[in-house]
Each structure stands twice: as C-alpha cells, then as structure tokens.
Amino acid sequence: HIKQPPTDLFDLVIIDEAHHAAAATWKELIDVFKKTPARLVLLTGTPYRRDHKSIGPAPRYVYPIGRAIADGIYAPVAYITAGTPTADKRDAILVNLGVRHLKALRRKCTGKPLLLVKTDRTAHADQLEKLYRDEKLNLRVVHSVRDHAENAKAIALAEDGECDGLIMVGMLGEGLDVPALKVAVFHRNPQSLPYTLQVIGRLARAKDELTEGLVIACADDFSPDTFKLFEGYEDWLKLFP
C-alpha cells in the first residue's frame, strides 16, 4: 500500500517510463498523487503498450524521432544480417561479424564505440564471454545470477570505457545510458517489439563523433512484430532504414 503524501509536499511530480502507467502498482502510485494539488507530468519513449491498455491522457507534447535525428540526438542504425547459419555455427559467425564491425567502426572515429551482446540464457552469456575473449575483446557480463554489485561494476566499466562492452541477459534496463554502445549482436532473437525498440534506442544515441549504430542478427530472428516499426511511421525508416 502506498501512503498518501501531505497535500502541500509536492508542486510537480514527474513520472518517467510512463508506459507502465496501466500496471496496478504504477496506477496506485499515480492515483495517490492525483489526490494532491501537484501537477503530474508523464514521460515515455514508448507511448503505447502491446496489451493496448491506455497509459493515460492524450499526449500534450510529442518529440518526433525525425526531429531528434535532425537535432543530432539520434543517428540512423544499420542492420547487418548474419544470414541463416546452422545452430552449431551461429555463435561463431555472429562473434566474427561483431568483432569485425566493432574494429572497423573504431578505425573510423577517435572515440571508443562499445559492443552490446544479447542472449536469453545466463549460461550462454558466460560462454559468449569466453568466445569474445578469445577474439581479444574484454566484455563484461550482466545477468540475474550475478549480484547487484558485480552487475553495477560491469555497467560502470562500460560507462567509463574501461571494457569493450556488455553481454546482457534480459537486463537491458530502462534508463541504462551508455551512448558509446554502438554495435549490438543478437545471439538470440529480439523476441518483442518493445525489446527491439529499447535496443535500437540505445544504439541510435549520438555521442560526439560516435553516431553510427549497427544491429547484427540472423536473417530469421526478427518476428512479424518487429516490422510493425514501419507501419504508419516514416520516422522509423529514417532511424532504422
């Protein structure tokens, strides 16, 4: 239960990741603040839900992707296919492509772009750590089996450019802000549209001269949901041609 705050405690309440507003716990929190004179501002980069539940009132302000690209906040992300390799060759081919394109990107800029590797199993993440280490890349693993301090240290090392990137299992994390993450390799498929949006949004963030983002995945790993990105929204074609 959420305790009702004093009515004079807040003038303005800003709620981030507001696409969760339809969830029971979030709704309870929002309803608490609605009982005060405070103004509520809901912010989200994902203004719709897969279950089609409303996230609240109609948007008062929309900052379109096209404008973010024009303003230099976002930059287009390219897709590189790994084809349709057999299961026993899949990881090796994806590792090779990821390493090759990361090194090529580093040769093109003075910054240090990082690699984001995605999978869906903790054991697989640990295996991938070794495969990339064999290619002389120091990637840090983030997943639920490792304790919070270890995961936080891995992300901090990436933020400081002291490793070559991250291997993550279902812990991409809303709010994770490491603009140097520029090459994503999907060793397992993206699974859902919101998940794919999160990854593309990470890679699209422009940082100094680090503007180019790349998604590397097998040809059959994008579900029909993924292609809903392009339905009725031309800006997505600019971001992910």
Tab-separated table of C-alpha atoms in Angstrom:
chain	number	residue	atom	x	y	z
A	1	HIS	CA	0.000	0.000	0.000
A	2	ILE	CA	1.295	3.482	-0.883
A	3	LYS	CA	0.907	6.067	1.844
A	4	GLN	CA	-0.836	9.306	0.891
A	5	PRO	CA	1.703	12.195	0.956
A	6	PRO	CA	0.837	15.559	2.529
A	7	THR	CA	-1.107	17.687	0.073
A	8	ASP	CA	1.441	20.531	0.278
A	9	LEU	CA	4.571	18.402	-0.137
A	10	PHE	CA	4.916	18.435	-3.956
A	11	ASP	CA	4.222	21.074	-6.606
A	12	LEU	CA	5.252	18.891	-9.556
A	13	VAL	CA	5.596	15.128	-9.927
A	14	ILE	CA	7.429	13.757	-12.986
A	15	ILE	CA	6.878	10.072	-13.743
A	16	ASP	CA	9.326	8.503	-16.179
A	17	GLU	CA	8.776	5.275	-18.175
A	18	ALA	CA	5.073	6.155	-18.051
A	19	HIS	CA	4.062	3.407	-20.494
A	20	HIS	CA	3.872	1.291	-17.337
A	21	ALA	CA	1.057	3.500	-16.037
A	22	ALA	CA	-1.588	0.840	-16.708
A	23	ALA	CA	0.110	-1.635	-14.340
A	24	ALA	CA	-1.603	-1.985	-10.967
A	25	THR	CA	1.270	-0.754	-8.769
A	26	TRP	CA	2.009	2.207	-11.039
A	27	LYS	CA	-1.682	3.121	-11.216
A	28	GLU	CA	-1.902	3.071	-7.436
A	29	LEU	CA	1.064	5.440	-7.174
A	30	ILE	CA	-0.333	7.811	-9.802
A	31	ASP	CA	-3.767	7.815	-8.137
A	32	VAL	CA	-2.119	8.843	-4.846
A	33	PHE	CA	-0.650	11.950	-6.465
A	34	LYS	CA	-3.899	12.732	-8.267
A	35	LYS	CA	-5.419	13.337	-4.840
A	36	THR	CA	-2.993	16.230	-4.251
A	37	PRO	CA	-2.782	19.655	-5.965
A	38	ALA	CA	0.526	18.636	-7.562
A	39	ARG	CA	0.777	18.700	-11.347
A	40	LEU	CA	1.621	15.341	-12.925
A	41	VAL	CA	3.891	15.022	-15.954
A	42	LEU	CA	4.220	11.557	-17.518
A	43	LEU	CA	7.217	10.920	-19.784
A	44	THR	CA	7.873	7.912	-22.011
A	45	GLY	CA	9.821	6.948	-25.099
A	46	THR	CA	7.363	4.092	-25.720
A	47	PRO	CA	3.940	5.754	-25.923
A	48	TYR	CA	1.917	2.578	-26.399
A	49	ARG	CA	1.649	-0.904	-24.912
A	50	ARG	CA	1.476	-4.329	-26.504
A	51	ASP	CA	-1.660	-5.101	-24.485
A	52	HIS	CA	-3.276	-1.937	-25.933
A	53	LYS	CA	-4.083	-0.551	-22.478
A	54	SER	CA	-4.124	3.221	-22.256
A	55	ILE	CA	-1.240	4.923	-20.491
A	56	GLY	CA	-3.406	7.915	-19.616
A	57	PRO	CA	-4.467	11.178	-21.248
A	58	ALA	CA	-3.686	12.020	-24.862
A	59	PRO	CA	-0.117	13.340	-25.328
A	60	ARG	CA	0.296	17.084	-24.781
A	61	TYR	CA	3.753	17.174	-26.372
A	62	VAL	CA	5.458	14.788	-28.786
A	63	TYR	CA	9.127	15.000	-29.774
A	64	PRO	CA	9.289	13.007	-33.015
A	65	ILE	CA	12.185	10.745	-33.980
A	66	GLY	CA	12.709	12.700	-37.199
A	67	ARG	CA	13.344	15.867	-35.219
A	68	ALA	CA	15.705	14.028	-32.852
A	69	ILE	CA	17.704	12.917	-35.900
A	70	ALA	CA	17.711	16.458	-37.327
A	71	ASP	CA	18.821	17.832	-33.937
A	72	GLY	CA	21.725	15.377	-33.780
A	73	ILE	CA	20.388	13.497	-30.750
A	74	TYR	CA	19.682	10.299	-32.711
A	75	ALA	CA	21.522	8.884	-35.718
A	76	PRO	CA	20.419	6.116	-38.111
A	77	VAL	CA	21.126	2.487	-37.228
A	78	ALA	CA	22.134	-0.025	-39.919
A	79	TYR	CA	21.121	-3.683	-39.991
A	80	ILE	CA	23.709	-6.314	-40.920
A	81	THR	CA	22.455	-9.837	-41.500
A	82	ALA	CA	24.407	-12.913	-40.494
A	83	GLY	CA	22.346	-14.962	-42.932
A	84	THR	CA	20.796	-18.225	-41.747
A	85	PRO	CA	23.650	-20.271	-40.267
A	86	THR	CA	23.127	-23.691	-38.727
A	87	ALA	CA	22.826	-23.791	-34.936
A	88	ASP	CA	26.351	-25.129	-34.449
A	89	LYS	CA	27.908	-22.253	-36.443
A	90	ARG	CA	25.617	-19.435	-35.356
A	91	ASP	CA	27.640	-18.070	-32.423
A	92	ALA	CA	30.971	-18.223	-34.254
A	93	ILE	CA	29.589	-16.311	-37.247
A	94	LEU	CA	27.929	-13.670	-35.066
A	95	VAL	CA	31.081	-13.226	-32.964
A	96	ASN	CA	33.158	-12.803	-36.121
A	97	LEU	CA	30.791	-10.187	-37.531
A	98	GLY	CA	30.512	-8.328	-34.238
A	99	VAL	CA	34.269	-8.141	-33.706
A	100	ARG	CA	34.964	-7.187	-37.327
A	101	HIS	CA	32.426	-4.369	-37.431
A	102	LEU	CA	33.381	-3.026	-33.998
A	103	LYS	CA	37.029	-2.808	-35.050
A	104	ALA	CA	36.081	-1.172	-38.354
A	105	LEU	CA	33.972	1.409	-36.515
A	106	ARG	CA	36.818	2.131	-34.111
A	107	ARG	CA	39.158	2.784	-37.027
A	108	LYS	CA	36.716	5.387	-38.357
A	109	CYS	CA	36.450	7.509	-35.206
A	110	THR	CA	38.580	8.808	-32.363
A	111	GLY	CA	36.172	7.645	-29.663
A	112	LYS	CA	35.725	4.118	-28.364
A	113	PRO	CA	32.469	2.519	-29.534
A	114	LEU	CA	31.367	-0.471	-27.466
A	115	LEU	CA	29.688	-3.791	-28.202
A	116	LEU	CA	26.305	-4.850	-26.778
A	117	VAL	CA	25.757	-8.618	-26.919
A	118	LYS	CA	22.304	-10.022	-26.219
A	119	THR	CA	21.248	-13.538	-25.348
A	120	ASP	CA	18.468	-15.190	-23.340
A	121	ARG	CA	20.319	-17.578	-21.006
A	122	THR	CA	22.853	-16.897	-18.263
A	123	ALA	CA	24.914	-19.991	-19.143
A	124	HIS	CA	25.038	-18.862	-22.764
A	125	ALA	CA	26.182	-15.387	-21.686
A	126	ASP	CA	29.113	-16.920	-19.823
A	127	GLN	CA	30.000	-18.996	-22.902
A	128	LEU	CA	29.877	-15.896	-25.096
A	129	GLU	CA	32.188	-14.042	-22.715
A	130	LYS	CA	34.867	-16.654	-23.444
A	131	LEU	CA	34.249	-16.614	-27.209
A	132	TYR	CA	34.719	-12.843	-27.357
A	133	ARG	CA	37.715	-13.021	-25.008
A	134	ASP	CA	39.325	-15.433	-27.464
A	135	GLU	CA	38.965	-12.596	-30.005
A	136	LYS	CA	40.747	-10.226	-27.615
A	137	LEU	CA	37.621	-8.355	-26.526
A	138	ASN	CA	37.017	-7.692	-22.842
A	139	LEU	CA	33.234	-7.847	-22.431
A	140	ARG	CA	31.521	-7.746	-19.038
A	141	VAL	CA	28.512	-9.948	-18.305
A	142	VAL	CA	25.326	-8.609	-16.685
A	143	HIS	CA	22.628	-11.065	-15.605
A	144	SER	CA	20.458	-12.031	-12.648
A	145	VAL	CA	22.744	-14.789	-11.314
A	146	ARG	CA	25.453	-12.225	-10.618
A	147	ASP	CA	24.931	-9.964	-7.620
A	148	HIS	CA	23.951	-6.325	-7.899
A	149	ALA	CA	27.413	-5.009	-7.078
A	150	GLU	CA	29.011	-7.104	-9.803
A	151	ASN	CA	26.443	-6.003	-12.377
A	152	ALA	CA	26.782	-2.358	-11.357
A	153	LYS	CA	30.569	-2.576	-11.674
A	154	ALA	CA	30.257	-4.059	-15.179
A	155	ILE	CA	27.999	-1.205	-16.307
A	156	ALA	CA	30.297	1.377	-14.671
A	157	LEU	CA	33.288	-0.039	-16.557
A	158	ALA	CA	31.357	0.302	-19.821
A	159	GLU	CA	30.313	3.868	-18.966
A	160	ASP	CA	33.966	4.742	-18.328
A	161	GLY	CA	35.184	2.974	-21.494
A	162	GLU	CA	37.324	0.585	-19.445
A	163	CYS	CA	35.987	-2.527	-21.177
A	164	ASP	CA	34.859	-3.329	-24.713
A	165	GLY	CA	31.166	-3.637	-23.960
A	166	LEU	CA	28.476	-5.697	-22.245
A	167	ILE	CA	26.859	-9.110	-22.558
A	168	MET	CA	23.337	-8.916	-21.174
A	169	VAL	CA	20.512	-11.345	-20.434
A	170	GLY	CA	17.099	-9.693	-20.211
A	171	MET	CA	18.571	-6.829	-18.190
A	172	LEU	CA	18.931	-4.113	-20.792
A	173	GLY	CA	17.342	-1.823	-18.274
A	174	GLU	CA	15.160	1.168	-18.923
A	175	GLY	CA	17.285	4.169	-18.129
A	176	LEU	CA	20.592	2.474	-18.993
A	177	ASP	CA	22.563	5.294	-20.612
A	178	VAL	CA	25.839	4.233	-22.236
A	179	PRO	CA	25.901	6.202	-25.517
A	180	ALA	CA	29.150	4.513	-26.599
A	181	LEU	CA	27.228	1.240	-27.131
A	182	LYS	CA	27.163	1.276	-30.926
A	183	VAL	CA	27.207	-2.330	-32.182
A	184	ALA	CA	24.569	-4.821	-30.991
A	185	VAL	CA	24.868	-8.532	-31.702
A	186	PHE	CA	21.758	-10.670	-31.146
A	187	HIS	CA	22.854	-14.212	-30.347
A	188	ARG	CA	19.206	-14.909	-29.575
A	189	ASN	CA	16.279	-13.210	-31.266
A	190	PRO	CA	14.841	-9.879	-30.029
A	191	GLN	CA	11.540	-11.577	-29.003
A	192	SER	CA	9.324	-8.493	-28.919
A	193	LEU	CA	8.760	-5.050	-30.373
A	194	PRO	CA	9.315	-3.100	-27.105
A	195	TYR	CA	12.533	-5.045	-26.528
A	196	THR	CA	13.726	-4.231	-30.052
A	197	LEU	CA	12.812	-0.563	-29.562
A	198	GLN	CA	14.925	-0.458	-26.406
A	199	VAL	CA	17.986	-1.844	-28.207
A	200	ILE	CA	17.635	0.384	-31.271
A	201	GLY	CA	17.169	3.387	-28.990
A	202	ARG	CA	20.426	2.558	-27.220
A	203	LEU	CA	22.397	2.349	-30.472
A	204	ALA	CA	20.790	5.438	-32.021
A	205	ARG	CA	22.035	7.847	-29.371
A	206	ALA	CA	24.637	10.152	-30.898
A	207	LYS	CA	27.708	10.896	-28.774
A	208	ASP	CA	30.293	13.318	-30.135
A	209	GLU	CA	31.613	11.623	-33.275
A	210	LEU	CA	30.084	8.251	-32.301
A	211	THR	CA	26.980	8.492	-34.451
A	212	GLU	CA	26.870	5.238	-36.404
A	213	GLY	CA	24.969	2.306	-34.879
A	214	LEU	CA	24.807	-1.283	-36.130
A	215	VAL	CA	22.477	-4.202	-35.393
A	216	ILE	CA	23.864	-7.645	-36.282
A	217	ALA	CA	21.467	-10.609	-36.247
A	218	CYS	CA	20.487	-13.713	-38.159
A	219	ALA	CA	18.039	-13.193	-41.006
A	220	ASP	CA	15.185	-15.159	-39.415
A	221	ASP	CA	15.459	-13.576	-35.945
A	222	PHE	CA	13.058	-10.687	-36.423
A	223	SER	CA	9.445	-11.604	-35.770
A	224	PRO	CA	6.481	-10.049	-37.639
A	225	ASP	CA	6.081	-7.749	-34.621
A	226	THR	CA	9.442	-6.192	-35.404
A	227	PHE	CA	8.261	-4.954	-38.763
A	228	LYS	CA	5.381	-3.069	-37.132
A	229	LEU	CA	8.084	-0.481	-36.535
A	230	PHE	CA	7.488	0.658	-40.088
A	231	GLU	CA	3.695	0.771	-40.155
A	232	GLY	CA	2.460	4.330	-40.498
A	233	TYR	CA	5.546	5.932	-39.044
A	234	GLU	CA	8.024	7.170	-41.638
A	235	ASP	CA	10.450	8.385	-38.962
A	236	TRP	CA	11.326	4.801	-38.122
A	237	LEU	CA	12.502	4.349	-41.707
A	238	LYS	CA	14.926	7.220	-41.145
A	239	LEU	CA	16.197	5.726	-37.896
A	240	PHE	CA	16.376	2.082	-38.988
A	241	PRO	CA	16.438	2.130	-42.834
